Coordinates of C-alpha atoms in Angstrom, one line a residue:
Chain A
X698 CA -6.0 -24.0 5.7
X699 CA -7.6 -20.6 6.1
X700 CA -7.7 -18.0 3.4
X701 CA -6.1 -14.9 3.7
X702 CA -7.6 -11.8 2.1
X703 CA -5.2 -9.0 1.1
X704 CA -6.1 -6.8 3.9
X705 CA -5.0 -9.3 6.1
X706 CA -1.8 -10.0 4.8
X707 CA 1.2 -9.3 7.2
X708 CA 4.8 -9.2 7.2
X709 CA 5.6 -12.9 8.1
X710 CA 2.6 -14.6 7.3
X711 CA 3.1 -17.6 5.2
X712 CA 0.8 -18.6 1.9
X713 CA 0.6 -20.5 -0.8
X714 CA 1.0 -18.9 -4.8
X715 CA 1.6 -21.0 -7.5
X716 CA 1.6 -23.9 -5.2
X717 CA 4.7 -22.8 -3.8
X718 CA 5.3 -21.4 0.1
X719 CA 5.5 -18.3 0.9
X720 CA 6.2 -15.8 3.8
X721 CA 5.4 -12.1 2.8
X722 CA 7.4 -9.5 3.5
X723 CA 5.6 -6.2 2.3
X724 CA 2.4 -5.3 1.6
X725 CA 1.5 -2.0 -0.4
X726 CA -2.0 -0.6 -0.5
X727 CA -2.5 0.8 -3.3
X728 CA -5.6 3.4 -4.3
X729 CA -6.8 5.9 -6.7
X730 CA -9.3 8.4 -5.3
X731 CA -11.4 6.9 -7.8
X732 CA -10.9 3.7 -9.0
X733 CA -9.7 0.2 -8.2
X734 CA -7.7 -1.0 -5.2
X735 CA -4.9 -2.8 -5.3
X736 CA -2.3 -4.4 -3.2
X737 CA 1.5 -4.5 -4.2
X738 CA 2.9 -7.5 -2.2
X739 CA 6.2 -9.0 -2.2
X740 CA 6.7 -12.4 -1.2
X741 CA 9.7 -14.9 -0.6
X742 CA 9.5 -18.2 -1.7
X743 CA 10.2 -20.2 1.0
X744 CA 11.0 -23.3 -1.0
X745 CA 13.8 -21.3 -3.6
X746 CA 14.6 -18.5 -1.8
X747 CA 13.6 -15.9 -4.4
X748 CA 11.8 -12.5 -4.3
X749 CA 8.8 -12.0 -6.1
X750 CA 6.7 -9.3 -6.5
X751 CA 3.0 -9.7 -7.2
X752 CA 0.2 -7.1 -7.5
X753 CA -3.2 -8.3 -6.1
X754 CA -6.5 -6.9 -6.6
X755 CA -7.8 -5.6 -2.9
X756 CA -10.1 -8.5 -1.8
X757 CA -8.3 -11.8 -3.6
X758 CA -7.2 -14.2 -0.8
X759 CA -4.5 -16.9 -1.1
X760 CA -4.7 -20.1 0.8
X761 CA -2.5 -20.3 4.1
X762 CA 0.5 -22.1 3.6
X763 CA 0.9 -25.0 6.6
X764 CA 4.5 -23.8 7.5
X765 CA 5.5 -23.5 11.3
X766 CA 9.4 -22.2 12.8
X767 CA 10.2 -24.7 15.4
X768 CA 13.0 -24.8 18.1
X769 CA 14.9 -28.2 17.6
X770 CA 17.8 -29.7 19.1
X771 CA 20.1 -30.4 15.9
X772 CA 21.6 -34.1 16.6
X773 CA 23.4 -35.9 14.3
X774 CA 24.5 -35.5 10.5
X775 CA 24.6 -39.5 8.6
X776 CA 25.8 -38.7 5.7
X777 CA 22.6 -37.8 4.0
X778 CA 20.4 -36.4 6.0
X779 CA 20.6 -33.8 9.4
X780 CA 18.5 -35.1 11.8
X781 CA 16.8 -32.2 14.8
X782 CA 14.8 -33.5 17.5
X783 CA 11.8 -31.9 19.0
X784 CA 13.1 -31.7 22.4
X785 CA 10.2 -31.8 24.1
X786 CA 8.0 -34.0 22.1
X787 CA 11.4 -35.9 21.5
X788 CA 9.6 -36.3 17.7
X789 CA 12.9 -36.3 15.4
X790 CA 13.3 -34.4 12.0
X791 CA 15.2 -35.2 9.0
X792 CA 16.6 -32.8 6.7
X793 CA 18.3 -32.7 2.9
X794 CA 20.7 -30.7 2.5
X795 CA 19.0 -28.3 0.2
X796 CA 16.7 -27.9 3.3
X797 CA 20.2 -27.1 5.4
X798 CA 21.0 -24.8 3.3
X799 CA 24.5 -22.4 4.7
X800 CA 22.9 -23.4 8.2
X801 CA 25.1 -26.0 8.0
X802 CA 28.3 -24.7 8.2
X803 CA 27.5 -23.6 11.4
X804 CA 25.6 -26.9 12.9
X805 CA 26.6 -28.3 16.2
X806 CA 25.4 -30.8 18.0
X807 CA 22.8 -30.6 20.8
X808 CA 22.8 -26.6 19.6
X809 CA 18.9 -25.5 19.5
X810 CA 18.2 -24.6 15.7
X811 CA 15.0 -23.0 14.2
X812 CA 13.4 -25.6 11.9
X813 CA 10.7 -24.6 9.3
X814 CA 8.3 -27.1 8.6
X815 CA 6.1 -27.5 5.4
X816 CA 3.6 -29.7 5.8
X817 CA 5.8 -31.3 8.6
X818 CA 8.6 -31.9 6.9
X819 CA 11.6 -29.8 7.5
X820 CA 12.0 -27.0 5.1
X821 CA 14.8 -24.7 6.2
X822 CA 16.7 -24.3 9.0
X823 CA 18.3 -21.5 10.6
X824 CA 21.0 -21.5 13.6
X825 CA 21.2 -20.2 16.6
X826 CA 22.9 -16.1 15.7
X827 CA 25.7 -16.6 17.6
X828 CA 27.4 -20.4 17.8
X829 CA 30.5 -21.2 19.1
X830 CA 33.1 -23.3 17.4
X831 CA 36.6 -24.8 17.4
X832 CA 39.2 -24.1 15.4
X833 CA 40.5 -27.4 14.1
X834 CA 42.8 -26.2 11.3
X835 CA 44.7 -22.6 11.0
X836 CA 48.5 -21.2 10.9
X837 CA 50.3 -20.8 14.6
X838 CA 49.4 -18.3 16.9
X839 CA 51.1 -15.1 17.1
X840 CA 52.2 -15.0 20.5
X841 CA 51.4 -11.4 22.1
X842 CA 49.9 -10.0 19.4
X843 CA 46.4 -9.0 20.4
X844 CA 46.1 -5.5 19.5
X845 CA 47.5 -5.8 15.7
X846 CA 44.5 -5.6 12.9
X847 CA 45.5 -8.3 11.0
X848 CA 43.4 -11.8 10.1
X849 CA 44.0 -15.3 8.9
X850 CA 41.8 -17.9 7.4
X851 CA 40.9 -20.4 10.3
X852 CA 39.0 -23.9 9.7
X853 CA 36.2 -25.1 12.2
X854 CA 34.9 -27.7 13.8
X855 CA 31.4 -27.7 11.1
X856 CA 33.9 -27.4 7.9
X857 CA 32.9 -22.7 7.9
X858 CA 35.5 -21.3 7.1
X859 CA 36.1 -17.6 9.3
X860 CA 38.7 -14.9 9.3
X861 CA 40.1 -14.3 13.1
X862 CA 42.6 -12.2 14.6
X863 CA 46.3 -14.0 14.1
X864 CA 46.5 -14.7 18.0
X865 CA 44.3 -17.6 18.2
X866 CA 45.0 -21.4 17.4
X867 CA 44.4 -24.8 16.7
X868 CA 41.9 -26.1 19.1
X869 CA 40.7 -22.8 20.7
X870 CA 37.1 -22.3 20.4
X871 CA 35.6 -18.8 19.5
X872 CA 31.8 -17.2 19.1
X873 CA 30.7 -16.3 15.9
X874 CA 28.2 -14.7 14.0
X875 CA 26.1 -16.9 12.2
X876 CA 24.4 -13.6 10.3
X877 CA 27.5 -11.9 8.6
X878 CA 29.8 -15.2 9.2
X879 CA 32.2 -12.7 11.5
X880 CA 34.8 -14.0 14.2
X881 CA 33.0 -12.3 17.5
X882 CA 35.8 -13.1 20.5
X883 CA 37.2 -16.3 21.6
X884 CA 35.8 -17.9 24.5
X885 CA 37.5 -19.0 27.4
X886 CA 37.7 -22.7 27.9
Chain B
X776 CA 4.2 -1.2 24.7
X777 CA 3.7 3.2 24.2
X778 CA 0.1 2.3 22.0
X779 CA -1.7 4.7 23.7
X780 CA 0.8 7.8 22.0
X781 CA 0.4 9.0 19.2
X782 CA 2.2 8.2 15.6
X783 CA 3.0 11.3 15.0
X784 CA 5.3 14.0 16.8
X785 CA 4.1 17.0 17.9
X786 CA 6.3 18.9 15.6
X787 CA 4.2 17.3 12.8
X788 CA 0.8 18.4 14.2
X789 CA 1.9 22.0 14.9
X790 CA 2.6 22.1 11.2
X791 CA -0.8 20.5 10.3
X792 CA -2.5 22.8 12.3
X793 CA -0.8 25.7 10.7
X794 CA -1.8 24.4 7.3
X795 CA -5.1 24.3 8.0
X796 CA -4.7 28.0 9.5
X797 CA -3.5 28.7 6.1
X798 CA -5.9 27.1 4.1
X799 CA -8.7 28.5 5.9
X800 CA -6.7 32.1 5.4
X801 CA -6.4 31.6 1.5
X802 CA -10.3 30.9 1.2
X803 CA -11.7 33.7 3.9
X804 CA -9.1 36.2 1.0
X805 CA -11.0 34.2 -2.2
X806 CA -14.3 34.9 -0.5
X807 CA -14.9 31.3 -0.1
X808 CA -17.3 30.3 2.7
X809 CA -16.4 27.2 5.1
X810 CA -19.5 25.3 5.3
X811 CA -20.1 21.8 8.3
X812 CA -22.0 19.2 6.3
X813 CA -23.0 15.8 8.5
X814 CA -20.8 12.8 8.7
X815 CA -23.7 11.3 9.5
X816 CA -25.6 10.4 6.4
X817 CA -28.4 8.8 5.2
X818 CA -27.3 7.6 1.9
X819 CA -23.3 6.6 0.9
X820 CA -22.2 7.2 -2.8
X821 CA -22.7 4.1 -4.9
X822 CA -19.0 4.0 -6.6
X823 CA -18.2 0.3 -6.6
X824 CA -15.0 1.3 -5.4
X825 CA -15.5 2.8 -2.2
X826 CA -17.2 0.8 0.5
X827 CA -18.9 3.3 3.6
X828 CA -19.2 2.1 7.1
X829 CA -22.6 1.3 7.9
X830 CA -23.9 2.1 11.7
X831 CA -27.0 2.3 13.2
X832 CA -29.4 5.4 13.4
X833 CA -29.6 6.9 16.6
X834 CA -33.5 6.5 16.5
X835 CA -35.4 3.1 15.1
X836 CA -33.4 0.8 13.7
X837 CA -32.1 2.1 10.0
X838 CA -28.7 2.1 8.5
X839 CA -26.9 5.0 8.2
X840 CA -23.3 5.6 7.0
X841 CA -20.6 7.5 8.1
X842 CA -19.6 9.9 4.6
X843 CA -17.3 8.9 2.5
X844 CA -17.0 12.6 1.0
X845 CA -19.3 15.4 1.4
X846 CA -19.7 15.5 -2.2
X847 CA -23.8 15.6 -2.0
X848 CA -24.5 17.5 1.1
X849 CA -22.5 20.2 -0.4
X850 CA -24.5 19.9 -4.0
X851 CA -27.4 20.5 -2.0
X852 CA -25.9 23.6 -0.5
X853 CA -24.6 25.0 -4.2
X854 CA -28.2 24.0 -5.0
X855 CA -29.4 26.2 -2.7
X856 CA -27.6 29.4 -3.9
X857 CA -24.7 28.9 -1.5
X858 CA -22.1 30.4 -4.0
X859 CA -18.3 29.3 -3.1
X860 CA -17.8 26.7 -1.0
X861 CA -15.6 24.9 1.4
X862 CA -15.1 22.3 4.0
X863 CA -12.8 20.5 6.1
X864 CA -14.4 17.3 7.3
X865 CA -13.7 13.9 8.1
X866 CA -14.5 11.0 6.0
X867 CA -14.5 7.5 6.4
X868 CA -13.6 4.7 3.9
X869 CA -14.0 0.9 5.0
X870 CA -11.1 -1.7 3.8
X871 CA -8.9 1.3 3.4
X872 CA -5.0 1.0 5.1
X873 CA -1.9 1.3 4.1
X874 CA 1.2 3.8 3.9
X875 CA -0.8 6.3 2.6
X876 CA -4.4 5.5 3.9
X877 CA -6.3 5.6 6.6
X878 CA -10.0 3.9 6.9
X879 CA -10.4 7.2 8.7
X880 CA -8.9 10.8 7.3
X881 CA -9.6 14.4 6.7
X882 CA -10.7 15.6 3.1
X883 CA -10.8 19.4 1.8
X884 CA -13.4 19.9 -0.5
X885 CA -14.1 22.8 -2.4
X886 CA -16.9 24.0 -4.9
X887 CA -16.6 27.1 -7.4
X888 CA -19.5 28.2 -9.4
X889 CA -18.7 30.2 -12.6
X890 CA -15.0 28.9 -12.8
X891 CA -13.2 26.9 -15.5
X892 CA -11.4 23.6 -14.6
X893 CA -8.6 25.4 -15.2
X894 CA -9.0 27.5 -13.0
X895 CA -9.4 25.1 -10.2
X896 CA -6.4 23.6 -11.0
X897 CA -4.5 27.0 -10.9
X898 CA -6.2 26.8 -7.1
X899 CA -5.1 23.7 -6.3
X900 CA -1.6 24.8 -6.8
X901 CA -1.7 27.6 -4.8
X902 CA -3.4 25.4 -1.7
X903 CA -0.4 22.8 -2.4
X904 CA 2.3 25.6 -2.1
X905 CA 0.8 26.6 1.5
X906 CA 2.3 22.8 2.4
X907 CA 5.5 23.6 -0.2
X908 CA 6.2 26.3 -1.4
X909 CA 6.1 27.7 -4.8
X910 CA 6.4 25.0 -7.5
X911 CA 6.2 24.2 -10.6
X912 CA 3.1 23.0 -12.6
X913 CA 2.2 20.8 -15.6
X914 CA -0.6 19.6 -17.4
X915 CA -0.9 17.0 -19.4
X916 CA -4.3 14.6 -21.0
X917 CA -4.7 11.0 -20.0
X918 CA -4.1 10.3 -23.5
X919 CA -0.6 12.0 -23.4
X920 CA 0.1 10.4 -20.1
X921 CA -0.8 7.0 -21.4
X922 CA 1.3 6.9 -25.1
X923 CA 4.5 8.8 -23.2
X924 CA 4.8 6.1 -20.4
X925 CA 3.1 3.0 -21.3
X926 CA 3.3 3.1 -25.3
X927 CA -0.2 2.7 -25.9
X928 CA -3.5 5.1 -26.6
X929 CA -5.6 4.5 -23.4
X930 CA -9.1 5.5 -25.6
X931 CA -8.4 2.9 -28.6
X932 CA -6.3 0.1 -27.4
X933 CA -8.3 -3.1 -26.6
X934 CA -8.4 -4.9 -24.2
X935 CA -6.1 -7.4 -24.7
X936 CA -3.3 -4.7 -25.4
X937 CA -4.0 -2.8 -22.2
X938 CA -2.9 -6.6 -20.5
X939 CA -0.3 -6.9 -22.5
X940 CA 1.0 -4.0 -21.3
X941 CA 0.4 -4.4 -17.2
X942 CA 1.7 -7.9 -17.6
X943 CA 5.1 -6.7 -19.2
X944 CA 5.0 -4.0 -15.9
X945 CA 4.0 -6.1 -13.4
X946 CA 3.7 -9.8 -12.9
X947 CA -0.4 -10.1 -11.5
X948 CA -2.5 -12.5 -9.4
X949 CA -5.7 -11.9 -11.9
X950 CA -7.9 -11.8 -14.8
X951 CA -10.4 -8.9 -16.0
X952 CA -12.6 -8.0 -18.9
X953 CA -13.1 -4.8 -17.6
X954 CA -11.0 -2.0 -19.5
X955 CA -11.0 0.9 -16.8
X956 CA -9.9 -1.6 -14.2
X957 CA -6.9 -2.3 -16.4
X958 CA -6.3 1.4 -17.0
X959 CA -6.4 2.1 -13.6
X960 CA -3.7 -0.4 -12.7
X961 CA -1.9 1.3 -14.9
X962 CA -2.3 4.6 -14.1
X963 CA -1.5 3.9 -10.4
X964 CA 1.4 1.5 -11.0
X965 CA 3.4 2.5 -14.6
X966 CA 1.9 6.0 -15.0
X967 CA 1.8 7.8 -11.6
X968 CA 5.6 6.5 -10.4
X969 CA 6.8 7.9 -13.9
X970 CA 5.1 11.5 -13.0
X971 CA 8.2 14.0 -12.3
X972 CA 7.8 14.0 -8.7
X973 CA 9.7 17.8 -8.4
X974 CA 6.6 19.2 -10.3
X975 CA 2.7 19.5 -9.2
X976 CA 1.3 17.4 -12.5
X977 CA -2.5 17.5 -13.7
X978 CA -3.6 14.9 -15.5
X979 CA -7.1 15.3 -17.2
X980 CA -9.9 14.6 -19.8
X981 CA -10.3 10.9 -18.0
X982 CA -12.2 8.3 -20.7
X983 CA -16.1 8.9 -20.0
X984 CA -16.4 5.3 -18.9
X985 CA -14.1 6.9 -15.3
X986 CA -16.5 10.1 -15.1
X987 CA -17.6 9.5 -11.9
X988 CA -19.4 12.6 -11.2
X989 CA -18.4 14.6 -13.9
X990 CA -19.5 16.1 -17.0
X991 CA -18.7 14.1 -20.0
X992 CA -18.4 15.3 -23.7
X993 CA -17.7 14.0 -27.0
X994 CA -13.7 14.9 -28.1
X995 CA -13.1 16.3 -31.6
X996 CA -11.0 13.1 -31.9
X997 CA -14.1 10.5 -31.3
X998 CA -13.2 9.4 -27.7
X999 CA -16.0 10.1 -25.4
X1000 CA -14.5 12.6 -22.4
X1001 CA -14.7 12.8 -18.5
X1002 CA -13.9 16.7 -17.8
X1003 CA -11.9 15.8 -14.7
X1004 CA -8.3 16.3 -13.6
X1005 CA -6.2 14.5 -11.0
X1006 CA -3.2 16.2 -9.2
X1007 CA -0.1 14.1 -8.7
X1008 CA 3.2 15.5 -6.4
X1009 CA 5.9 13.5 -5.1
X1010 CA 4.6 10.5 -6.5
X1011 CA 0.9 10.9 -4.7
X1012 CA -2.3 11.4 -5.7
X1013 CA -3.3 14.4 -4.1
X1014 CA -6.6 16.0 -5.4
X1015 CA -9.5 15.2 -8.0
X1016 CA -11.5 17.9 -9.7
X1017 CA -14.2 17.8 -11.8
X1018 CA -16.5 19.9 -13.8
X1019 CA -19.6 18.7 -12.2
X1020 CA -22.6 16.8 -13.3
X1021 CA -26.1 18.9 -13.3
X1022 CA -28.0 16.3 -15.0
X1023 CA -30.0 14.6 -13.2
X1024 CA -31.7 11.8 -15.9
X1025 CA -27.4 11.1 -16.7
X1026 CA -27.0 10.4 -12.9
X1027 CA -29.6 7.9 -12.4
X1028 CA -27.8 6.0 -15.4
X1029 CA -24.9 6.4 -13.5
X1030 CA -26.0 5.0 -10.1
X1031 CA -27.7 2.6 -12.4
X1032 CA -24.5 1.3 -13.8
X1033 CA -22.3 1.5 -10.5
X1034 CA -25.4 -0.9 -8.5
X1035 CA -24.9 -3.4 -12.5
X1036 CA -21.1 -3.6 -11.3
X1037 CA -21.6 -4.3 -7.6
X1038 CA -24.4 -6.8 -8.2
X1039 CA -21.6 -8.6 -10.6
X1040 CA -19.1 -8.6 -7.8
X1041 CA -21.8 -9.6 -4.9
X1042 CA -21.7 -6.0 -2.9
X1043 CA -24.4 -4.4 -1.4
X1044 CA -26.5 -2.2 -3.1
X1045 CA -26.5 1.5 -1.1
X1046 CA -29.8 3.3 -0.9
X1047 CA -29.9 6.3 -3.6
X1048 CA -29.6 10.0 -2.3
X1049 CA -32.8 11.4 -3.0
X1050 CA -31.9 14.4 -1.8
X1051 CA -29.0 14.7 -4.2
X1052 CA -31.3 13.4 -6.8
X1053 CA -34.0 16.1 -6.5
X1054 CA -31.1 19.0 -6.4
X1055 CA -29.2 18.4 -9.3
X1056 CA -31.7 20.8 -11.5
X1057 CA -30.9 23.8 -9.6
X1058 CA -27.3 23.0 -9.3
X1059 CA -25.4 25.7 -10.9
X1060 CA -22.3 25.3 -13.5
X1061 CA -19.7 24.7 -11.0
X1062 CA -16.2 23.2 -10.7
X1063 CA -15.2 20.7 -7.8
X1064 CA -12.5 19.4 -6.0
X1065 CA -11.8 17.2 -3.3
X1066 CA -7.9 17.1 -2.0
X1067 CA -6.8 14.8 1.1
X1068 CA -5.5 16.8 3.7
X1069 CA -4.0 14.3 5.0
X1070 CA -1.2 14.2 2.0
X1071 CA -1.0 17.5 1.9
X1072 CA 0.4 17.6 5.7
X1073 CA 3.0 14.6 4.7
X1074 CA 3.8 16.5 2.2
X1075 CA 4.4 20.3 4.3
X1076 CA 6.4 17.7 7.0
X1077 CA 8.0 15.2 4.4
X1078 CA 6.8 12.6 5.8
X1079 CA 6.4 9.3 4.0
X1080 CA 3.2 7.5 6.1
X1081 CA 0.2 8.3 7.1
X1082 CA 0.9 7.5 10.4
X1083 CA 3.3 10.5 10.4
X1084 CA 0.7 12.8 10.2
X1085 CA -2.4 11.6 12.5
X1086 CA -2.0 11.6 16.2
X1087 CA -3.9 7.8 16.3
X1088 CA -4.6 5.5 12.9
X1089 CA -6.6 3.1 12.9
X1090 CA -4.9 0.6 15.0
X1091 CA -4.4 3.2 17.9
X1092 CA -8.3 4.8 17.6

């Protein structure tokens, strides 16, 4: 991989730091009128999700990380691994629960997700911003109550639990924002 | 996209123009002459931390330099008998781009024969107040701020103590045996953010190893000090002032030290400004200061980024 100097550190650039793949979040150039220049850099460790703040001497460089984001179709879960497929090459990838993380709440077969590959293996999975999922368990719907503010928990086909309005019933399909876990609206069948 | 448009809005550009007029009026009232020296220079500064942008001479194939500050040319004017002078001009520094840096920026630099550093600090306060109104000033020695915010004496602390202090505040990727590097890191990352942003803070009496072109002296307590100050306001370094060195022998020694440091780190060795060397003998006793005019405008506009006060930063140049 190429090396990147501090002046090439851009937000989103993927680099290796202490043997860990990281994504640069912020790079602040700090230089007195007289004296050494430094770069105060915030990076997200893509393995742990932790954010690091590291100070570099300007001109230092880091090795690029072989990290790419790729759109993939979610195929199925075999009980241990989640299987994804590149819809163009039909190449398949399996990700463990550590890589999938909270995205497991929102994975529906055939949905297109963003799979982040590190050295060719899935490092993390980002679900679509909005998914449509079926309610498999909730209290009975309250007819006509479409205006009141009340909510109740609903269990979805993926195992996720979201708060939904009182009028919804088992079997209905709803749209959820995966970034906040919030109910958006009912999807007409 | 609309990348052809300015990054600064017209209220900021108008405030900038007002501030330029106010600065000129202040210096006119005080009898300081406005001067104009070349941006295209035959020799750049030797400071290893400042890299000039090179270009080709208008005739022939010699390398020339976009000036990094008008200091050398202004000193030649002073040595020729100009008296008090100021200049508002562009200066260029390679690789300096960030929230508060653009490689091409506007410098306000002035020299005052016969004044003291204290007088000059008062004048810096008067200029800053053009941007932000009347403000309180405070003066601290370099030693004082290090004792207060880093809990160490910057002149006496060992290299190991400086490193340990820096590492207790910051997660670092590098090591170095250069004391000044650690002091500069502590200054910019620990001391500077801790200074009260609502007052204009002057830090004076730097270690002699960071004298640049300021006079040095031996203090009563022992350490060699540089007669220079830096001014900070709102968490930002605004100005650098010196009691100007007048000894050409000492100037040559400092240039040689800069060249040694440049050679060690594989940097280019720029030519020496012979004109400055010749002029040094005639340079009168004077103090001088360089202030970032864009930063002054940032204060006037309450801007967080330099891009908010210049029309076209590097990426739109």
